[in-house]
């Protein structure tokens, strides 16, 4: 199947995804970003803008109302399903003009997260808090920064570095977050040695699990001169797995790969990623789309139908790739 035919088929699949999600997503138990209603709303906001169909925007607004109604005093705090991710999702929607979040709502999340952060030692939660505070920092980047947000980020650097064990399962996520702070000139003198000390562990973890977000972390930190060896590691391992005939790739992950490789100049690997994307698109049989949906009931933004839809949409509208920063 040639590229033009694949592009022509994408709107058909997107329409099926939208119909499938409209029937099912209000029944999703979680309301958070990666595995809940908020993440699904991202697909509908993007899809509505692309198609010009206000029905999808209205449905996204309906999901947002459900999310807000489910937030309560004991609401989970994590990034994947809880308050940190909800905050990041709302900040994203406001930044891109999809939904005007009330300042009081965001300020309330600021206060709660910063208060709890002072007593929290679990690195998975601290990482989520960091992603939220970073999104708030970046939304204020052209204005005077909020001292509460700035101080919170500085404190988080110490908390993550001091509480993160060498074999921590969240090591890749922590390094990715700290890398972002490093290039914003926040606590660089503490972050750089931590990343250097963690590099061998990260490379080992990546070798054991190459088709994951660990790849994106390694590619990013190779910008740091002392971490340049990460680039050769990713080249070698990815060349090996892309050459395997039976390797399984998530479509959303491939689209993320394509984006970061364009940004970082991975030309040879970029061609291989594009080839994998083309083959993946060719594998979707339009005559049996109902089987695609009956085999998997995961509607989520993270590797579910909402994420699949956004990844497909990015093939038609390159501006729709901004969602990848939230994964």
PDB file of C-alpha atoms in Angstrom:
ATOM      1  CA  UNK A   1       0.000   0.000   0.000  1.00  0.00           C
ATOM      2  CA  UNK A   2       1.562   3.327  -1.030  1.00  0.00           C
ATOM      3  CA  UNK A   3       1.805   6.402   1.208  1.00  0.00           C
ATOM      4  CA  UNK A   4      -1.016   8.294  -0.518  1.00  0.00           C
ATOM      5  CA  UNK A   5      -3.405   5.369  -0.029  1.00  0.00           C
ATOM      6  CA  UNK A   6      -2.423   5.118   3.645  1.00  0.00           C
ATOM      7  CA  UNK A   7      -3.087   8.846   4.123  1.00  0.00           C
ATOM      8  CA  UNK A   8      -6.488   8.449   2.458  1.00  0.00           C
ATOM      9  CA  UNK A   9      -7.416   5.602   4.805  1.00  0.00           C
ATOM     10  CA  UNK A  10      -6.478   7.416   8.031  1.00  0.00           C
ATOM     11  CA  UNK A  11      -9.660   9.577   8.150  1.00  0.00           C
ATOM     12  CA  UNK A  12     -11.770   6.417   7.926  1.00  0.00           C
ATOM     13  CA  UNK A  13      -9.969   4.872  10.895  1.00  0.00           C
ATOM     14  CA  UNK A  14     -10.130   8.147  12.838  1.00  0.00           C
ATOM     15  CA  UNK A  15     -13.887   8.339  12.334  1.00  0.00           C
ATOM     16  CA  UNK A  16     -14.251   4.800  13.672  1.00  0.00           C
ATOM     17  CA  UNK A  17     -12.075   5.648  16.690  1.00  0.00           C
ATOM     18  CA  UNK A  18     -14.159   8.762  17.409  1.00  0.00           C
ATOM     19  CA  UNK A  19     -17.410   6.781  17.209  1.00  0.00           C
ATOM     20  CA  UNK A  20     -15.982   4.023  19.390  1.00  0.00           C
ATOM     21  CA  UNK A  21     -14.781   6.461  22.040  1.00  0.00           C
ATOM     22  CA  UNK A  22     -18.036   8.454  22.084  1.00  0.00           C
ATOM     23  CA  UNK A  23     -19.935   5.248  22.838  1.00  0.00           C
ATOM     24  CA  UNK A  24     -17.585   3.993  25.545  1.00  0.00           C
ATOM     25  CA  UNK A  25     -15.384   6.657  27.140  1.00  0.00           C
ATOM     26  CA  UNK A  26     -17.933   8.181  29.540  1.00  0.00           C
ATOM     27  CA  UNK A  27     -17.979   4.735  31.184  1.00  0.00           C
ATOM     28  CA  UNK A  28     -14.214   4.761  31.831  1.00  0.00           C
ATOM     29  CA  UNK A  29     -13.715   4.558  35.587  1.00  0.00           C
ATOM     30  CA  UNK A  30     -10.626   6.780  35.913  1.00  0.00           C
ATOM     31  CA  UNK A  31     -10.770  10.500  35.221  1.00  0.00           C
ATOM     32  CA  UNK A  32      -7.016  11.228  34.969  1.00  0.00           C
ATOM     33  CA  UNK A  33      -4.630  12.015  32.135  1.00  0.00           C
ATOM     34  CA  UNK A  34      -2.931   8.855  30.892  1.00  0.00           C
ATOM     35  CA  UNK A  35      -5.634   6.283  31.694  1.00  0.00           C
ATOM     36  CA  UNK A  36      -8.820   8.270  32.129  1.00  0.00           C
ATOM     37  CA  UNK A  37     -11.394  10.656  30.706  1.00  0.00           C
ATOM     38  CA  UNK A  38      -9.094  13.689  30.609  1.00  0.00           C
ATOM     39  CA  UNK A  39      -6.661  11.972  28.267  1.00  0.00           C
ATOM     40  CA  UNK A  40      -9.525  10.859  26.031  1.00  0.00           C
ATOM     41  CA  UNK A  41     -10.766  14.465  25.874  1.00  0.00           C
ATOM     42  CA  UNK A  42      -7.417  15.441  24.329  1.00  0.00           C
ATOM     43  CA  UNK A  43      -8.222  13.294  21.311  1.00  0.00           C
ATOM     44  CA  UNK A  44     -11.620  14.904  20.876  1.00  0.00           C
ATOM     45  CA  UNK A  45     -10.298  18.466  21.228  1.00  0.00           C
ATOM     46  CA  UNK A  46      -7.617  17.804  18.603  1.00  0.00           C
ATOM     47  CA  UNK A  47     -10.000  15.903  16.334  1.00  0.00           C
ATOM     48  CA  UNK A  48     -12.636  18.627  16.546  1.00  0.00           C
ATOM     49  CA  UNK A  49     -10.093  21.259  15.547  1.00  0.00           C
ATOM     50  CA  UNK A  50      -8.885  19.150  12.624  1.00  0.00           C
ATOM     51  CA  UNK A  51     -12.349  18.256  11.293  1.00  0.00           C
ATOM     52  CA  UNK A  52     -14.065  21.523  12.164  1.00  0.00           C
ATOM     53  CA  UNK A  53     -16.889  19.494  13.705  1.00  0.00           C
ATOM     54  CA  UNK A  54     -18.110  21.117  16.929  1.00  0.00           C
ATOM     55  CA  UNK A  55     -19.809  17.908  18.091  1.00  0.00           C
ATOM     56  CA  UNK A  56     -16.414  16.502  19.063  1.00  0.00           C
ATOM     57  CA  UNK A  57     -15.536  19.669  20.966  1.00  0.00           C
ATOM     58  CA  UNK A  58     -18.829  19.446  22.842  1.00  0.00           C
ATOM     59  CA  UNK A  59     -18.120  15.852  23.762  1.00  0.00           C
ATOM     60  CA  UNK A  60     -14.630  16.798  24.971  1.00  0.00           C
ATOM     61  CA  UNK A  61     -16.202  19.513  27.140  1.00  0.00           C
ATOM     62  CA  UNK A  62     -18.635  16.927  28.506  1.00  0.00           C
ATOM     63  CA  UNK A  63     -15.723  14.678  29.501  1.00  0.00           C
ATOM     64  CA  UNK A  64     -13.979  17.640  31.153  1.00  0.00           C
ATOM     65  CA  UNK A  65     -17.104  18.322  33.216  1.00  0.00           C
ATOM     66  CA  UNK A  66     -17.102  14.683  34.337  1.00  0.00           C
ATOM     67  CA  UNK A  67     -13.421  14.941  35.308  1.00  0.00           C
ATOM     68  CA  UNK A  68     -13.982  18.066  37.389  1.00  0.00           C
ATOM     69  CA  UNK A  69     -16.985  16.503  39.123  1.00  0.00           C
ATOM     70  CA  UNK A  70     -14.885  13.504  40.191  1.00  0.00           C
ATOM     71  CA  UNK A  71     -12.110  15.511  41.870  1.00  0.00           C
ATOM     72  CA  UNK A  72     -12.459  15.469  45.649  1.00  0.00           C
ATOM     73  CA  UNK A  73     -10.362  15.889  48.782  1.00  0.00           C
ATOM     74  CA  UNK A  74      -9.016  12.330  48.707  1.00  0.00           C
ATOM     75  CA  UNK A  75      -8.493  12.200  44.956  1.00  0.00           C
ATOM     76  CA  UNK A  76      -5.324  10.251  43.920  1.00  0.00           C
ATOM     77  CA  UNK A  77      -2.215  12.388  43.521  1.00  0.00           C
ATOM     78  CA  UNK A  78      -0.165  10.535  40.888  1.00  0.00           C
ATOM     79  CA  UNK A  79       0.549  11.575  37.313  1.00  0.00           C
ATOM     80  CA  UNK A  80      -1.000   8.627  35.471  1.00  0.00           C
ATOM     81  CA  UNK A  81      -4.488   8.699  37.004  1.00  0.00           C
ATOM     82  CA  UNK A  82      -4.470  11.443  39.632  1.00  0.00           C
ATOM     83  CA  UNK A  83      -4.193  15.137  40.427  1.00  0.00           C
ATOM     84  CA  UNK A  84      -0.695  15.793  39.057  1.00  0.00           C
ATOM     85  CA  UNK A  85      -1.684  14.491  35.632  1.00  0.00           C
ATOM     86  CA  UNK A  86      -5.024  16.309  35.740  1.00  0.00           C
ATOM     87  CA  UNK A  87      -3.172  19.550  36.435  1.00  0.00           C
ATOM     88  CA  UNK A  88      -0.746  18.976  33.560  1.00  0.00           C
ATOM     89  CA  UNK A  89      -3.629  18.093  31.242  1.00  0.00           C
ATOM     90  CA  UNK A  90      -5.574  21.229  32.109  1.00  0.00           C
ATOM     91  CA  UNK A  91      -2.452  23.387  31.726  1.00  0.00           C
ATOM     92  CA  UNK A  92      -1.929  21.830  28.276  1.00  0.00           C
ATOM     93  CA  UNK A  93      -5.526  22.505  27.216  1.00  0.00           C
ATOM     94  CA  UNK A  94      -5.288  26.125  28.322  1.00  0.00           C
ATOM     95  CA  UNK A  95      -1.908  26.671  26.649  1.00  0.00           C
ATOM     96  CA  UNK A  96      -3.207  25.397  23.300  1.00  0.00           C
ATOM     97  CA  UNK A  97      -6.517  27.237  23.507  1.00  0.00           C
ATOM     98  CA  UNK A  98      -8.768  24.195  23.865  1.00  0.00           C
ATOM     99  CA  UNK A  99     -10.186  24.923  27.309  1.00  0.00           C
ATOM    100  CA  UNK A 100      -9.941  28.012  29.507  1.00  0.00           C
ATOM    101  CA  UNK A 101      -9.139  26.646  32.948  1.00  0.00           C
ATOM    102  CA  UNK A 102     -10.087  28.848  35.872  1.00  0.00           C
ATOM    103  CA  UNK A 103      -7.028  30.321  37.663  1.00  0.00           C
ATOM    104  CA  UNK A 104      -8.509  29.487  41.065  1.00  0.00           C
ATOM    105  CA  UNK A 105      -8.762  25.829  40.041  1.00  0.00           C
ATOM    106  CA  UNK A 106      -5.084  25.709  39.032  1.00  0.00           C
ATOM    107  CA  UNK A 107      -3.973  27.681  42.103  1.00  0.00           C
ATOM    108  CA  UNK A 108      -5.754  25.170  44.320  1.00  0.00           C
ATOM    109  CA  UNK A 109      -3.799  22.333  42.673  1.00  0.00           C
ATOM    110  CA  UNK A 110      -0.569  24.350  43.137  1.00  0.00           C
ATOM    111  CA  UNK A 111      -1.184  24.724  46.849  1.00  0.00           C
ATOM    112  CA  UNK A 112      -2.169  21.106  47.456  1.00  0.00           C
ATOM    113  CA  UNK A 113       0.756  19.601  45.552  1.00  0.00           C
ATOM    114  CA  UNK A 114       3.360  21.883  47.090  1.00  0.00           C
ATOM    115  CA  UNK A 115       1.989  21.241  50.585  1.00  0.00           C
ATOM    116  CA  UNK A 116       2.008  17.448  50.175  1.00  0.00           C
ATOM    117  CA  UNK A 117       5.394  17.497  48.449  1.00  0.00           C
ATOM    118  CA  UNK A 118       7.044  18.581  51.685  1.00  0.00           C
ATOM    119  CA  UNK A 119       6.060  15.272  53.337  1.00  0.00           C
ATOM    120  CA  UNK A 120       6.283  12.882  50.375  1.00  0.00           C
ATOM    121  CA  UNK A 121       9.190  10.504  49.749  1.00  0.00           C
ATOM    122  CA  UNK A 122       7.775   8.200  47.042  1.00  0.00           C
ATOM    123  CA  UNK A 123       9.656   9.056  43.864  1.00  0.00           C
ATOM    124  CA  UNK A 124       6.772   8.120  41.550  1.00  0.00           C
ATOM    125  CA  UNK A 125       4.591  10.774  43.178  1.00  0.00           C
ATOM    126  CA  UNK A 126       7.432  13.311  43.365  1.00  0.00           C
ATOM    127  CA  UNK A 127       8.078  12.826  39.657  1.00  0.00           C
ATOM    128  CA  UNK A 128       4.415  13.540  38.924  1.00  0.00           C
ATOM    129  CA  UNK A 129       4.479  16.635  41.121  1.00  0.00           C
ATOM    130  CA  UNK A 130       7.552  17.781  39.209  1.00  0.00           C
ATOM    131  CA  UNK A 131       5.859  17.410  35.851  1.00  0.00           C
ATOM    132  CA  UNK A 132       2.947  19.452  37.123  1.00  0.00           C
ATOM    133  CA  UNK A 133       5.115  22.241  38.544  1.00  0.00           C
ATOM    134  CA  UNK A 134       7.188  22.290  35.355  1.00  0.00           C
ATOM    135  CA  UNK A 135       4.027  22.751  33.263  1.00  0.00           C
ATOM    136  CA  UNK A 136       3.057  25.679  35.504  1.00  0.00           C
ATOM    137  CA  UNK A 137       6.552  27.145  35.272  1.00  0.00           C
ATOM    138  CA  UNK A 138       6.499  26.966  31.467  1.00  0.00           C
ATOM    139  CA  UNK A 139       3.041  28.539  31.272  1.00  0.00           C
ATOM    140  CA  UNK A 140       4.440  31.562  33.138  1.00  0.00           C
ATOM    141  CA  UNK A 141       7.740  31.701  31.245  1.00  0.00           C
ATOM    142  CA  UNK A 142       6.984  35.073  29.617  1.00  0.00           C
ATOM    143  CA  UNK A 143       5.760  36.601  32.864  1.00  0.00           C
ATOM    144  CA  UNK A 144       7.210  36.979  36.322  1.00  0.00           C
ATOM    145  CA  UNK A 145       7.535  33.490  37.690  1.00  0.00           C
ATOM    146  CA  UNK A 146       5.581  32.479  40.734  1.00  0.00           C
ATOM    147  CA  UNK A 147       8.071  32.076  43.606  1.00  0.00           C
ATOM    148  CA  UNK A 148       5.988  29.211  44.982  1.00  0.00           C
ATOM    149  CA  UNK A 149       6.423  27.282  41.700  1.00  0.00           C
ATOM    150  CA  UNK A 150      10.129  28.157  41.377  1.00  0.00           C
ATOM    151  CA  UNK A 151      10.899  27.160  44.950  1.00  0.00           C
ATOM    152  CA  UNK A 152       8.897  23.978  44.535  1.00  0.00           C
ATOM    153  CA  UNK A 153      10.989  22.920  41.527  1.00  0.00           C
ATOM    154  CA  UNK A 154      14.241  23.638  43.349  1.00  0.00           C
ATOM    155  CA  UNK A 155      13.075  21.590  46.339  1.00  0.00           C
ATOM    156  CA  UNK A 156      12.013  18.738  44.067  1.00  0.00           C
ATOM    157  CA  UNK A 157      15.506  18.455  42.616  1.00  0.00           C
ATOM    158  CA  UNK A 158      16.865  17.721  46.086  1.00  0.00           C
ATOM    159  CA  UNK A 159      14.024  15.342  46.936  1.00  0.00           C
ATOM    160  CA  UNK A 160      14.386  13.314  43.736  1.00  0.00           C
ATOM    161  CA  UNK A 161      18.168  13.128  43.893  1.00  0.00           C
ATOM    162  CA  UNK A 162      18.222  12.214  47.583  1.00  0.00           C
ATOM    163  CA  UNK A 163      15.382   9.690  47.545  1.00  0.00           C
ATOM    164  CA  UNK A 164      15.939   8.019  44.169  1.00  0.00           C
ATOM    165  CA  UNK A 165      17.683   4.676  44.629  1.00  0.00           C
ATOM    166  CA  UNK A 166      20.155   3.463  41.966  1.00  0.00           C
ATOM    167  CA  UNK A 167      17.784   0.672  40.823  1.00  0.00           C
ATOM    168  CA  UNK A 168      14.609   2.785  41.030  1.00  0.00           C
ATOM    169  CA  UNK A 169      11.951   1.706  38.517  1.00  0.00           C
ATOM    170  CA  UNK A 170      11.214   5.357  37.750  1.00  0.00           C
ATOM    171  CA  UNK A 171      14.854   6.232  37.015  1.00  0.00           C
ATOM    172  CA  UNK A 172      14.219   7.029  33.345  1.00  0.00           C
ATOM    173  CA  UNK A 173      11.256   9.295  34.150  1.00  0.00           C
ATOM    174  CA  UNK A 174      13.217  11.112  36.850  1.00  0.00           C
ATOM    175  CA  UNK A 175      16.196  11.723  34.547  1.00  0.00           C
ATOM    176  CA  UNK A 176      13.910  12.947  31.766  1.00  0.00           C
ATOM    177  CA  UNK A 177      12.298  15.436  34.141  1.00  0.00           C
ATOM    178  CA  UNK A 178      15.652  16.610  35.536  1.00  0.00           C
ATOM    179  CA  UNK A 179      16.988  16.991  31.982  1.00  0.00           C
ATOM    180  CA  UNK A 180      14.197  19.502  31.284  1.00  0.00           C
ATOM    181  CA  UNK A 181      15.171  21.505  34.372  1.00  0.00           C
ATOM    182  CA  UNK A 182      18.857  21.316  33.384  1.00  0.00           C
ATOM    183  CA  UNK A 183      18.160  23.127  30.121  1.00  0.00           C
ATOM    184  CA  UNK A 184      16.081  25.724  31.939  1.00  0.00           C
ATOM    185  CA  UNK A 185      19.157  26.500  34.097  1.00  0.00           C
ATOM    186  CA  UNK A 186      17.456  25.228  37.243  1.00  0.00           C
ATOM    187  CA  UNK A 187      19.913  23.573  39.661  1.00  0.00           C
ATOM    188  CA  UNK A 188      22.282  22.543  36.841  1.00  0.00           C
ATOM    189  CA  UNK A 189      25.197  22.014  39.215  1.00  0.00           C
ATOM    190  CA  UNK A 190      23.229  19.292  41.045  1.00  0.00           C
ATOM    191  CA  UNK A 191      21.457  17.742  38.080  1.00  0.00           C
ATOM    192  CA  UNK A 192      24.412  17.129  35.752  1.00  0.00           C
ATOM    193  CA  UNK A 193      26.440  14.902  38.128  1.00  0.00           C
ATOM    194  CA  UNK A 194      23.283  12.970  39.030  1.00  0.00           C
ATOM    195  CA  UNK A 195      22.555  12.261  35.368  1.00  0.00           C
ATOM    196  CA  UNK A 196      26.167  11.231  34.764  1.00  0.00           C
ATOM    197  CA  UNK A 197      26.104   8.876  37.758  1.00  0.00           C
ATOM    198  CA  UNK A 198      22.809   7.373  36.538  1.00  0.00           C
ATOM    199  CA  UNK A 199      23.836   6.915  32.903  1.00  0.00           C
ATOM    200  CA  UNK A 200      25.142   3.341  33.168  1.00  0.00           C
ATOM    201  CA  UNK A 201      21.994   2.192  34.974  1.00  0.00           C
ATOM    202  CA  UNK A 202      19.797   3.873  32.396  1.00  0.00           C
ATOM    203  CA  UNK A 203      21.703   2.262  29.510  1.00  0.00           C
ATOM    204  CA  UNK A 204      21.373  -1.160  31.172  1.00  0.00           C
ATOM    205  CA  UNK A 205      17.630  -0.646  31.673  1.00  0.00           C
ATOM    206  CA  UNK A 206      17.243   0.464  28.067  1.00  0.00           C
ATOM    207  CA  UNK A 207      19.001  -2.653  26.768  1.00  0.00           C
ATOM    208  CA  UNK A 208      16.500  -4.770  28.700  1.00  0.00           C
ATOM    209  CA  UNK A 209      13.494  -2.730  27.526  1.00  0.00           C
ATOM    210  CA  UNK A 210      14.366  -0.837  24.305  1.00  0.00           C
ATOM    211  CA  UNK A 211      10.834  -0.334  22.960  1.00  0.00           C
ATOM    212  CA  UNK A 212       9.880   2.080  25.725  1.00  0.00           C
ATOM    213  CA  UNK A 213      10.174   5.707  26.821  1.00  0.00           C
ATOM    214  CA  UNK A 214      13.690   4.923  28.060  1.00  0.00           C
ATOM    215  CA  UNK A 215      14.778   5.435  24.453  1.00  0.00           C
ATOM    216  CA  UNK A 216      13.540   9.030  24.464  1.00  0.00           C
ATOM    217  CA  UNK A 217      15.357   9.763  27.722  1.00  0.00           C
ATOM    218  CA  UNK A 218      18.655   8.425  26.342  1.00  0.00           C
ATOM    219  CA  UNK A 219      18.316  10.429  23.137  1.00  0.00           C
ATOM    220  CA  UNK A 220      17.611  13.615  25.079  1.00  0.00           C
ATOM    221  CA  UNK A 221      20.471  13.340  27.558  1.00  0.00           C
ATOM    222  CA  UNK A 222      22.932  12.716  24.701  1.00  0.00           C
ATOM    223  CA  UNK A 223      22.704  16.516  24.227  1.00  0.00           C
ATOM    224  CA  UNK A 224      24.822  16.806  27.365  1.00  0.00           C
ATOM    225  CA  UNK A 225      28.457  16.551  26.162  1.00  0.00           C
ATOM    226  CA  UNK A 226      29.478  14.097  28.887  1.00  0.00           C
ATOM    227  CA  UNK A 227      26.599  11.775  27.854  1.00  0.00           C
ATOM    228  CA  UNK A 228      27.406  11.591  24.146  1.00  0.00           C
ATOM    229  CA  UNK A 229      27.983   7.816  24.363  1.00  0.00           C
ATOM    230  CA  UNK A 230      24.209   7.413  24.790  1.00  0.00           C
ATOM    231  CA  UNK A 231      23.785   8.250  21.133  1.00  0.00           C
ATOM    232  CA  UNK A 232      25.933   5.346  19.974  1.00  0.00           C
ATOM    233  CA  UNK A 233      24.114   2.986  22.339  1.00  0.00           C
ATOM    234  CA  UNK A 234      20.709   3.956  20.968  1.00  0.00           C
ATOM    235  CA  UNK A 235      21.980   3.684  17.387  1.00  0.00           C
ATOM    236  CA  UNK A 236      23.336   0.180  17.913  1.00  0.00           C
ATOM    237  CA  UNK A 237      20.356  -1.255  19.770  1.00  0.00           C
ATOM    238  CA  UNK A 238      17.675   0.336  17.599  1.00  0.00           C
ATOM    239  CA  UNK A 239      19.389  -0.806  14.414  1.00  0.00           C
ATOM    240  CA  UNK A 240      19.307  -4.322  15.824  1.00  0.00           C
ATOM    241  CA  UNK A 241      15.611  -4.331  16.811  1.00  0.00           C
ATOM    242  CA  UNK A 242      14.457  -2.555  13.640  1.00  0.00           C
ATOM    243  CA  UNK A 243      16.180  -5.228  11.587  1.00  0.00           C
ATOM    244  CA  UNK A 244      14.300  -8.026  13.363  1.00  0.00           C
ATOM    245  CA  UNK A 245      11.374  -9.219  11.271  1.00  0.00           C
ATOM    246  CA  UNK A 246       9.037 -10.037  14.132  1.00  0.00           C
ATOM    247  CA  UNK A 247       9.569  -7.128  16.528  1.00  0.00           C
ATOM    248  CA  UNK A 248       6.271  -5.647  17.760  1.00  0.00           C
ATOM    249  CA  UNK A 249       5.926  -1.855  17.873  1.00  0.00           C
ATOM    250  CA  UNK A 250       3.179   0.283  19.368  1.00  0.00           C
ATOM    251  CA  UNK A 251       2.062   2.850  16.760  1.00  0.00           C
ATOM    252  CA  UNK A 252       2.029   5.708  19.268  1.00  0.00           C
ATOM    253  CA  UNK A 253       5.613   4.857  20.276  1.00  0.00           C
ATOM    254  CA  UNK A 254       6.748   4.851  16.637  1.00  0.00           C
ATOM    255  CA  UNK A 255       5.249   8.302  16.078  1.00  0.00           C
ATOM    256  CA  UNK A 256       7.058   9.578  19.176  1.00  0.00           C
ATOM    257  CA  UNK A 257      10.264   8.010  17.813  1.00  0.00           C
ATOM    258  CA  UNK A 258       9.840   9.786  14.511  1.00  0.00           C
ATOM    259  CA  UNK A 259       9.377  13.126  16.223  1.00  0.00           C
ATOM    260  CA  UNK A 260      12.408  12.975  18.497  1.00  0.00           C
ATOM    261  CA  UNK A 261      14.648  11.589  15.748  1.00  0.00           C
ATOM    262  CA  UNK A 262      13.704  14.503  13.517  1.00  0.00           C
ATOM    263  CA  UNK A 263      14.548  16.907  16.335  1.00  0.00           C
ATOM    264  CA  UNK A 264      17.908  15.288  17.127  1.00  0.00           C
ATOM    265  CA  UNK A 265      19.083  14.498  13.590  1.00  0.00           C
ATOM    266  CA  UNK A 266      18.954  10.688  13.636  1.00  0.00           C
ATOM    267  CA  UNK A 267      18.668  10.463   9.848  1.00  0.00           C
ATOM    268  CA  UNK A 268      19.475   6.781   9.279  1.00  0.00           C
ATOM    269  CA  UNK A 269      17.225   5.547  12.064  1.00  0.00           C
ATOM    270  CA  UNK A 270      14.527   8.015  11.029  1.00  0.00           C
ATOM    271  CA  UNK A 271      14.184   6.264   7.676  1.00  0.00           C
ATOM    272  CA  UNK A 272      13.744   2.937   9.441  1.00  0.00           C
ATOM    273  CA  UNK A 273      11.100   4.386  11.763  1.00  0.00           C
ATOM    274  CA  UNK A 274       9.187   5.818   8.802  1.00  0.00           C
ATOM    275  CA  UNK A 275       9.285   2.387   7.178  1.00  0.00           C
ATOM    276  CA  UNK A 276       7.892   0.752  10.334  1.00  0.00           C
ATOM    277  CA  UNK A 277       5.106   3.367  10.457  1.00  0.00           C
ATOM    278  CA  UNK A 278       4.191   2.673   6.843  1.00  0.00           C
ATOM    279  CA  UNK A 279       4.067  -1.066   7.453  1.00  0.00           C
ATOM    280  CA  UNK A 280       1.952  -0.562  10.560  1.00  0.00           C
ATOM    281  CA  UNK A 281      -0.537   1.581   8.649  1.00  0.00           C
ATOM    282  CA  UNK A 282      -0.666  -1.005   5.864  1.00  0.00           C
ATOM    283  CA  UNK A 283      -1.631  -3.690   8.372  1.00  0.00           C
ATOM    284  CA  UNK A 284      -4.974  -2.057   9.275  1.00  0.00           C
ATOM    285  CA  UNK A 285      -7.658  -3.747   7.196  1.00  0.00           C
ATOM    286  CA  UNK A 286     -10.488  -1.284   6.586  1.00  0.00           C
ATOM    287  CA  UNK A 287     -12.916  -4.149   5.973  1.00  0.00           C
ATOM    288  CA  UNK A 288     -12.404  -5.444   9.503  1.00  0.00           C
ATOM    289  CA  UNK A 289     -12.039  -2.346  11.645  1.00  0.00           C
ATOM    290  CA  UNK A 290     -14.608  -3.727  14.076  1.00  0.00           C
ATOM    291  CA  UNK A 291     -12.103  -6.447  14.961  1.00  0.00           C
ATOM    292  CA  UNK A 292      -9.543  -3.796  15.825  1.00  0.00           C
ATOM    293  CA  UNK A 293     -11.858  -2.469  18.523  1.00  0.00           C
ATOM    294  CA  UNK A 294     -13.286  -5.768  19.750  1.00  0.00           C
ATOM    295  CA  UNK A 295      -9.836  -7.164  20.543  1.00  0.00           C
ATOM    296  CA  UNK A 296      -8.876  -4.436  23.001  1.00  0.00           C
ATOM    297  CA  UNK A 297     -11.045  -2.454  25.391  1.00  0.00           C
ATOM    298  CA  UNK A 298      -8.397   0.055  26.418  1.00  0.00           C
ATOM    299  CA  UNK A 299      -9.587   3.557  25.515  1.00  0.00           C
ATOM    300  CA  UNK A 300      -6.753   5.483  27.177  1.00  0.00           C
ATOM    301  CA  UNK A 301      -4.414   8.235  26.024  1.00  0.00           C
ATOM    302  CA  UNK A 302      -1.445   6.047  27.008  1.00  0.00           C
ATOM    303  CA  UNK A 303      -1.341   3.239  24.407  1.00  0.00           C
ATOM    304  CA  UNK A 304      -5.128   3.054  24.062  1.00  0.00           C
ATOM    305  CA  UNK A 305      -7.553   4.186  21.364  1.00  0.00           C
ATOM    306  CA  UNK A 306      -7.329   7.870  22.301  1.00  0.00           C
ATOM    307  CA  UNK A 307      -3.542   7.734  21.972  1.00  0.00           C
ATOM    308  CA  UNK A 308      -3.809   5.681  18.786  1.00  0.00           C
ATOM    309  CA  UNK A 309      -6.169   8.295  17.363  1.00  0.00           C
ATOM    310  CA  UNK A 310      -3.839  11.166  18.219  1.00  0.00           C
ATOM    311  CA  UNK A 311      -0.917   9.321  16.656  1.00  0.00           C
ATOM    312  CA  UNK A 312      -2.916   8.762  13.470  1.00  0.00           C
ATOM    313  CA  UNK A 313      -4.053  12.380  13.461  1.00  0.00           C
ATOM    314  CA  UNK A 314      -0.434  13.527  13.571  1.00  0.00           C
ATOM    315  CA  UNK A 315       0.078  11.819  10.170  1.00  0.00           C
ATOM    316  CA  UNK A 316      -2.403  14.296   8.677  1.00  0.00           C
ATOM    317  CA  UNK A 317      -1.699  17.340  10.843  1.00  0.00           C
ATOM    318  CA  UNK A 318       1.870  17.698  12.103  1.00  0.00           C
ATOM    319  CA  UNK A 319       0.791  20.377  14.609  1.00  0.00           C
ATOM    320  CA  UNK A 320      -1.162  17.694  16.464  1.00  0.00           C
ATOM    321  CA  UNK A 321       2.043  16.109  17.807  1.00  0.00           C
ATOM    322  CA  UNK A 322       2.224  18.421  20.845  1.00  0.00           C
ATOM    323  CA  UNK A 323       0.405  15.778  22.922  1.00  0.00           C
ATOM    324  CA  UNK A 324       3.561  13.626  22.882  1.00  0.00           C
ATOM    325  CA  UNK A 325       5.115  15.878  25.549  1.00  0.00           C
ATOM    326  CA  UNK A 326       2.544  14.617  28.049  1.00  0.00           C
ATOM    327  CA  UNK A 327       3.506  10.929  27.863  1.00  0.00           C
TER     328      UNK A 327
END
